[in-house]
Every structure is written in C-alpha cells, then in structure tokens.
Short mmCIF file of C-alpha atoms in Angstrom, two decimals:
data_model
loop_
_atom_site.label_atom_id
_atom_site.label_comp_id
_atom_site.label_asym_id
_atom_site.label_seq_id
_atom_site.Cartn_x
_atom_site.Cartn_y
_atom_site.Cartn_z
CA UNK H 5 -55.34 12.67 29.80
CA UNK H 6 -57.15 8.95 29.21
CA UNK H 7 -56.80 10.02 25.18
CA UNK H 8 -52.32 9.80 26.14
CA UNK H 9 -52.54 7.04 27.99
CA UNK H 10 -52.90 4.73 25.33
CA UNK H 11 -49.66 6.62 23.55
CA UNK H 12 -47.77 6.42 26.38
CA UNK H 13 -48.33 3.01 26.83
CA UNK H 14 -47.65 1.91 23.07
CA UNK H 15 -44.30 4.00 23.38
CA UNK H 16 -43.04 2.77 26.21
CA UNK H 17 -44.17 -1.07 25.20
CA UNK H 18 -42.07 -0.32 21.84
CA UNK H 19 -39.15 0.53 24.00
CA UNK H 20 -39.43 -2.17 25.76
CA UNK H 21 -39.68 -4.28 22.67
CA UNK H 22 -36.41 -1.96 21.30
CA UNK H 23 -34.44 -2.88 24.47
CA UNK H 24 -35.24 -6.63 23.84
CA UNK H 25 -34.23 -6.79 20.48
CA UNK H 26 -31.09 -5.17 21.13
CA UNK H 27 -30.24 -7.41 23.89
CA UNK H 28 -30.93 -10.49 21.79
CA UNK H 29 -28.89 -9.02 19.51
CA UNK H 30 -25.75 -8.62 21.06
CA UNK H 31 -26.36 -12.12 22.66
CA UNK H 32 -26.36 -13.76 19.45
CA UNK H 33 -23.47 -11.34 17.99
CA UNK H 34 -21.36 -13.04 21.45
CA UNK H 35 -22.56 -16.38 20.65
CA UNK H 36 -21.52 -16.51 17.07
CA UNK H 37 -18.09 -14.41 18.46
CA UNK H 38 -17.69 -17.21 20.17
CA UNK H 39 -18.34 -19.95 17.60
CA UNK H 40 -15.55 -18.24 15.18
CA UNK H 41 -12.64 -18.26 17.91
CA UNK H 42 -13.25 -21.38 18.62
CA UNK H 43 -13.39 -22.62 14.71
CA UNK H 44 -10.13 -20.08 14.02
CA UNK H 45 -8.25 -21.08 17.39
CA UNK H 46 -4.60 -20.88 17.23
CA UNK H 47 -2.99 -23.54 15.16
CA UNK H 48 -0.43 -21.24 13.67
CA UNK H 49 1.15 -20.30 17.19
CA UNK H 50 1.67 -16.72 17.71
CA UNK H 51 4.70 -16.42 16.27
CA UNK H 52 5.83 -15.92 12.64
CA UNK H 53 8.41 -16.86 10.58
CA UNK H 54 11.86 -14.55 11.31
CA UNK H 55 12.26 -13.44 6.98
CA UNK H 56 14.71 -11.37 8.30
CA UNK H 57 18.15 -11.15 6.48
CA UNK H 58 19.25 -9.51 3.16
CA UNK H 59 17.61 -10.87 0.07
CA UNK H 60 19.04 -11.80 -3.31
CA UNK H 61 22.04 -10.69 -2.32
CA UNK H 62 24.01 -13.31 -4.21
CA UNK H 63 22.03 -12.24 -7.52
CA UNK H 64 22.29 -8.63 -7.23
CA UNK H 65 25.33 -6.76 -6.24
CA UNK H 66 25.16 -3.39 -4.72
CA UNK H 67 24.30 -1.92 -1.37
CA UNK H 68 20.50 -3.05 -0.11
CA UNK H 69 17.46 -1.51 -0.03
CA UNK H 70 15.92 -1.05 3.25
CA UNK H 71 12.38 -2.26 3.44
CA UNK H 72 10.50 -2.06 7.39
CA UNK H 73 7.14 -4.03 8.16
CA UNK H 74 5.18 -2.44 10.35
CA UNK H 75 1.32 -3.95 11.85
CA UNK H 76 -0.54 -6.81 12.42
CA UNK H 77 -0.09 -11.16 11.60
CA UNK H 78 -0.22 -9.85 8.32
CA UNK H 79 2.41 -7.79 8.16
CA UNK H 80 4.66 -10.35 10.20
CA UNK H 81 3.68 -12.97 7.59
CA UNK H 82 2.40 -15.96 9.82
CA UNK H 83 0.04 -18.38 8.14
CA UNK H 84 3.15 -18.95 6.21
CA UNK H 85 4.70 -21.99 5.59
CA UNK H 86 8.42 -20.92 5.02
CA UNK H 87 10.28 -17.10 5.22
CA UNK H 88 10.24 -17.06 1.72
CA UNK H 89 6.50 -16.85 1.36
CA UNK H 90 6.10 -13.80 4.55
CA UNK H 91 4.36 -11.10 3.11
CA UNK H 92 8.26 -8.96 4.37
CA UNK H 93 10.15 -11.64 1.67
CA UNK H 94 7.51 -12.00 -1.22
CA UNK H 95 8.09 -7.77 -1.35
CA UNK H 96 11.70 -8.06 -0.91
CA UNK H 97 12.21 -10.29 -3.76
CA UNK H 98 9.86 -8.29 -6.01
CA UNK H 99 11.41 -4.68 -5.09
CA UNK H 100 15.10 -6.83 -5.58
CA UNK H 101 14.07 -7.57 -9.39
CA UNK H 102 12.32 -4.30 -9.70
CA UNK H 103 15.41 -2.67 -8.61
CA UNK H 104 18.51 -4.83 -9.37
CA UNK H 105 19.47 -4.56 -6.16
CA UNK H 106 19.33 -6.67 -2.87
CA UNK H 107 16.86 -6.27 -0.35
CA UNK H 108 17.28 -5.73 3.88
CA UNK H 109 13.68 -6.72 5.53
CA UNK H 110 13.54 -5.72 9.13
CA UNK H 111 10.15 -6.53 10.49
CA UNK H 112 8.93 -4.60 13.46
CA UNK H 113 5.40 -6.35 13.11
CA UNK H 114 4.09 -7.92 15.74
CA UNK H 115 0.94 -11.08 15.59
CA UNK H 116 -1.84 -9.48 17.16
CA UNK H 117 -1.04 -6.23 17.27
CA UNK H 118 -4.27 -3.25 17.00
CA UNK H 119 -3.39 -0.04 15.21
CA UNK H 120 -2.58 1.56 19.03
CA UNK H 121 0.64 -1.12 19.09
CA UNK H 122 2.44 0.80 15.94
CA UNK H 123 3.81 3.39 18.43
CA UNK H 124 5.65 0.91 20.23
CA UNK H 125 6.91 -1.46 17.02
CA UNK H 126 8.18 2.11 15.92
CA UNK H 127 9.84 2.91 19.07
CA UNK H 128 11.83 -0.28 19.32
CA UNK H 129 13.90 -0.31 15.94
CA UNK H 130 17.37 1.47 16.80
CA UNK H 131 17.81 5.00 16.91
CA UNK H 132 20.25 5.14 14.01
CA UNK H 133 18.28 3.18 11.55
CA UNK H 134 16.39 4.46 8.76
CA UNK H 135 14.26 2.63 6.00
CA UNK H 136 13.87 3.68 1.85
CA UNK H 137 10.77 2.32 2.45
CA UNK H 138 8.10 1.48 5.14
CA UNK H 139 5.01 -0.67 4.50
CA UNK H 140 2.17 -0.90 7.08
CA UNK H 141 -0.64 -3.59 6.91
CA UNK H 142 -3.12 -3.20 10.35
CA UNK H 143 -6.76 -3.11 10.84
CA UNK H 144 -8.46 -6.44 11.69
CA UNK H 145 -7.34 -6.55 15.10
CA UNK H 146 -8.92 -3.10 15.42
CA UNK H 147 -11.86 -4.29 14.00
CA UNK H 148 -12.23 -7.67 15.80
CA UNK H 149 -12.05 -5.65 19.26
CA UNK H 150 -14.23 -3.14 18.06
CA UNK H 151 -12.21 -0.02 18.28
CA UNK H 152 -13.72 2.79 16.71
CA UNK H 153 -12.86 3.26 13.40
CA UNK H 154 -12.00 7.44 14.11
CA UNK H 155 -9.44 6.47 17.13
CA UNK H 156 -7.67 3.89 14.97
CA UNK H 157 -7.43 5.87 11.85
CA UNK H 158 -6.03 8.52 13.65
CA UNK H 159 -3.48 6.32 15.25
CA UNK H 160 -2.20 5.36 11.74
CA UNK H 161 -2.17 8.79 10.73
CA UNK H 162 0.23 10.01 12.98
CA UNK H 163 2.72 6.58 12.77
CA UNK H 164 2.57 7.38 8.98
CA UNK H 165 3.65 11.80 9.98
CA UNK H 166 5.76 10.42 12.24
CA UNK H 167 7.52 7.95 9.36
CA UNK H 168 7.37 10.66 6.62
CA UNK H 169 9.04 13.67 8.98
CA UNK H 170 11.81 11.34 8.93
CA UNK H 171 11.87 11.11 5.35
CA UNK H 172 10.89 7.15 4.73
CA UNK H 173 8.21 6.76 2.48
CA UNK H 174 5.02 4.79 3.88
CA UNK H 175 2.29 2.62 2.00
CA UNK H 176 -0.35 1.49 4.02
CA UNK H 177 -2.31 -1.83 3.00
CA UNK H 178 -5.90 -0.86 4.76
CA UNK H 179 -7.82 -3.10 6.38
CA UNK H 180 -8.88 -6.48 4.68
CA UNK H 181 -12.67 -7.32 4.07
CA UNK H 182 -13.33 -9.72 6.79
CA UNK H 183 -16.23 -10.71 4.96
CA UNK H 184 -14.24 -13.01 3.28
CA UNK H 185 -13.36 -15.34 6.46
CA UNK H 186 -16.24 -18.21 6.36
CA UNK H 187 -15.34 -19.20 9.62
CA UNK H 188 -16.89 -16.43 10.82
CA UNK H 189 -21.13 -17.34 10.85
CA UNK H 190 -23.90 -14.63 9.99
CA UNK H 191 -24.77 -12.06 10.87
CA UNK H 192 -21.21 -11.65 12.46
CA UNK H 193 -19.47 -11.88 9.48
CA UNK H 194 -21.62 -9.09 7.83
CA UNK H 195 -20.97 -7.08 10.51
CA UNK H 196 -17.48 -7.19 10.44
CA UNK H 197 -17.54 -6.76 6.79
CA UNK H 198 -18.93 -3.59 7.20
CA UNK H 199 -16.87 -2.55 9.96
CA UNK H 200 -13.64 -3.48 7.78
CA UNK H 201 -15.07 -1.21 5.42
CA UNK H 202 -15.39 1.90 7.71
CA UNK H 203 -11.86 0.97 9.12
CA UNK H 204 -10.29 1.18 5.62
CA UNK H 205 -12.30 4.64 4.35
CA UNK H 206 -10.98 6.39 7.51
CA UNK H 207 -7.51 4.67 7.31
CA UNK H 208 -7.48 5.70 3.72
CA UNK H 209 -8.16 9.60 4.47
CA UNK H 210 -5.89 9.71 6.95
CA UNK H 211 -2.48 8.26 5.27
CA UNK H 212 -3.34 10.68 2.53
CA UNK H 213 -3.43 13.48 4.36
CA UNK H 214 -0.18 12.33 6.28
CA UNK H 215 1.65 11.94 3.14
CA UNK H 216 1.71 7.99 2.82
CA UNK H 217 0.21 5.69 -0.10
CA UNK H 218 -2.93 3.79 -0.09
CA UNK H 219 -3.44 0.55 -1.08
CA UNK H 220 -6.92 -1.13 -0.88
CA UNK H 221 -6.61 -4.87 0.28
CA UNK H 222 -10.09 -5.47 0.06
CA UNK H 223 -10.70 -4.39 -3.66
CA UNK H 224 -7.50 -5.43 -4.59
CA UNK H 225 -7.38 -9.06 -3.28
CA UNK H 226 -10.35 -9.14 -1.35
CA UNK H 227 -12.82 -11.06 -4.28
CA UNK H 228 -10.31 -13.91 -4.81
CA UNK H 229 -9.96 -14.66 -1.21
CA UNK H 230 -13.85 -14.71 -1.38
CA UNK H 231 -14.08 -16.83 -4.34
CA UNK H 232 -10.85 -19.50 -3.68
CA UNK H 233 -10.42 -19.23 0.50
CA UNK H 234 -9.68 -23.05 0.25
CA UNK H 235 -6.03 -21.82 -1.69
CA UNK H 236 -5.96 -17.75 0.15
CA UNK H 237 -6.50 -18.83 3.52
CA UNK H 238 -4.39 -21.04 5.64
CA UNK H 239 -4.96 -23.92 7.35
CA UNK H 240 -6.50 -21.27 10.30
CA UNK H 241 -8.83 -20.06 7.64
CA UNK H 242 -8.12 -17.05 9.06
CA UNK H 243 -4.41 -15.72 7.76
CA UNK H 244 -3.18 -16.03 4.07
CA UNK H 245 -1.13 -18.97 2.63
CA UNK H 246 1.49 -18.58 1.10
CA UNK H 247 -0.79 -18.10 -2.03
CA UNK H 248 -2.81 -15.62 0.06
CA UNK H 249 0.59 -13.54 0.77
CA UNK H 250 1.99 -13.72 -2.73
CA UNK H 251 -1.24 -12.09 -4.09
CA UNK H 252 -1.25 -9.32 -1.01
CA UNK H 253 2.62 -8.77 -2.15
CA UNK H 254 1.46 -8.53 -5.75
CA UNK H 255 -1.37 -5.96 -5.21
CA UNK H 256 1.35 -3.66 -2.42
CA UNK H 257 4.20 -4.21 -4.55
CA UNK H 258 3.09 -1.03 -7.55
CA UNK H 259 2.82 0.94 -4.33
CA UNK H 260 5.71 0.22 -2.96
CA UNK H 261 8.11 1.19 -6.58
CA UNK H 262 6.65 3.70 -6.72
CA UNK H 263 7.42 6.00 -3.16
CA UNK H 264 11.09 3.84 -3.71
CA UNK H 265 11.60 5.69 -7.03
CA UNK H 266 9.85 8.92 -5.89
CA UNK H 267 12.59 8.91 -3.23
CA UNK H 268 15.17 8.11 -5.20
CA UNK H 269 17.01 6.04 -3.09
CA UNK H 270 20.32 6.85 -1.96
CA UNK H 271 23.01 4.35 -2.76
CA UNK H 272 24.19 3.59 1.23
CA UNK H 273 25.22 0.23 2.67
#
C-alpha cells in the first residue's frame, strides 16, 4: 500500500497538471478569439452587393443560363467593391463566354450563414424555379463556431441530394484554409487551419457521394492568398477583393463547364 501511494500521487498531480494546461489553453485560444474579431470587425456591413440580373445579355443572344449561389459571404460576394466583381458575376461572365450565351445569377447566399442555413436559402427560391447549374461555397462559418466537421458535412451532403434529385448540377467550393487570414494570431490561426482542413476532407466525401463536384479552395487559391493577402483580402482582411473573387471564380469556373455541358442544357427562357 505505501509502495502506490507515491503512484497515486504522481497520477493524480499529472492530472492536475493536464487539467491546468487545458484550461490555459482554451483561455488563451478565447483571448486571441477575441483579438481577431476585434482586428476583422465589420467594415464591410453585412450585406453584399445585389449581382443579380441577366449578364451579357446585350453580347450574347439566346435564352440564359441559370446559375444559383448558394452559402456563406463568399458565395454572396461581399468584400466586393462593385456587382461585377461578386464571386455570382465573375462566374456569370465566364460561363457567358464559355457558352455564348447570357447568364441569370440568382443568389440565395446569405453573409454569415453556417452549412445548417443551406436548408433554408434552398427553401426560399420559388417553387417553380429551377437552375442548369448550382454552385455552393460554405465552411468558415462552420469552422469559426466550431461545428463539428461530421454534422456539417453531412448537412452539405444532403442540400447537394436534395439539388441533384431535382436534376441541377452542384459544385461545391470546400472550405477555404483559414490559415491564410493574418489577422487571426497563433496558435488560433493554426488551429483553424487545421480545422478548415478536416471541414473540407469531409465536405469533399460527402458531395461525391451525393453526386456534386468538388472543388478545393484551399489548394486551388489558398497559397496566393497566403503569399499576396495585401491584393486577395479586402480591406476586412478577412473576405476576398475583388482580386481575391476573380481568382476563386477562376479556380470554380472548370467545375462549373463542366456539370453545364454534362447536362446539356436545355435551351428554355
């Protein structure tokens, strides 16, 4: 019995030590939380740029395509400095020269919005309209109120069933690498970094297996919004510029021809 003792006392002196650290931890981790709201704050607003209309219709005759944004800031496009540089109208004007055809954004995408809000953006577009194509770009809400990566993947999976049983093609933009956003301080912004990595694995399995296309924002744009954030990032340092959006647009836009040609879009007005 004295030759425990000792043990016992050691383990429960390391769990005390344990419990410390951990508390320390999360004080810092909701110190430095703090110290990037306050260095983000809100000088954009919360409300982007309406991009909503028909574009290039003067340039290219025909009936439109149908494109429908679906998410997060992103997707809406604030951080913008006019509708012609939201993410909705840098893809509308790229599938329009693609496709020789004008281009109707809608954009059900709402600033702020987590993964769980895409039920609700879907849910509000009229019952008789239909889009040739969807695109969906959510996650860093999700990850900056740490929802678990499982519960928001599986969200997106079944907006993206729910999409393709209705016969619209979906490509998903997964979660950026908020490793990029200085404003953020360490250890945070490691943390989230890795976070917005699990988000996007489990975001990418699941639009697969609903049918949808992938596109990685964080390989695909993620190292020059690291290396030039002065020119990616807004004045927030937080959204993309208008820079910042035409690259995002650029990397989505393969994506997006291809599920538009796939479908073989139907000539209606």
């Amino acid at each position: 019995m004295r030759r425990r003792r000792p043990i016992t006392v050691t383990a429960a002196s390391s769990v005390a030590v344990v419990g410390a650290a951990a508390v320390g931890i999360r004080t810092l981790i909701a110190r430095q939380a703090a110290i990037a709201r306050r260095r983000i704050g809100k000088p954009l607003g919360e409300q982007a740029l309406d991009a909503d209309r028909v574009w290039r219709r003067k340039k290219h005759p025909g009936p439109p395509v149908d494109l429908l944004l679906l998410g997060d800031s992103i997707a809406a496009g604030l951080g913008a400095g006019h509708r012609r540089d939201t993410l909705g109208a840098r893809l509308a004007k790229g599938i329009a020269r693609s496709q020789g055809r004008p281009v109707r954004l809608r954009t059900s995408a709402v600033v702020g919005s987590e993964t769980s809000a895409l039920t609700g953006q879907l849910a509000a577009l009229p019952d008789q309209y239909r889009a040739d194509v969807a695109v969906i770009v959510v996650g860093g809400n999700d990850v900056t109120h740490r929802i678990p990566a499982s519960r928001a993947a599986g969200q997106l999976e079944g907006i993206v069933r729910a999409l393709r049983d209705r016969g619209i093609p979906v490509v998903v933009g997964t979660c950026p690498d908020l490793g990029t956003l200085r404003a953020i301080p360490q250890p945070l912004r490691a943390l989230a970094a890795r976070s917005s990595r699990q988000l996007a694995a489990a975001q990418a399995a699941a639009v697969q297996r609903a049918g949808g296309r992938v596109v990685a924002l964080a390989r695909a744009v993620g190292p020059v919004f690291a290396e030039r954030p002065d020119e990616m990032f807004s004045v927030d340092r937080f959204h993309p510029s208008a820079l910042g959006y035409r690259r995002t647009a650029e990397a989505l836009l393969p994506a997006v021809l291809a599920a538009l040609t796939t479908a073989r879009i139907p000539a209606h007005a």
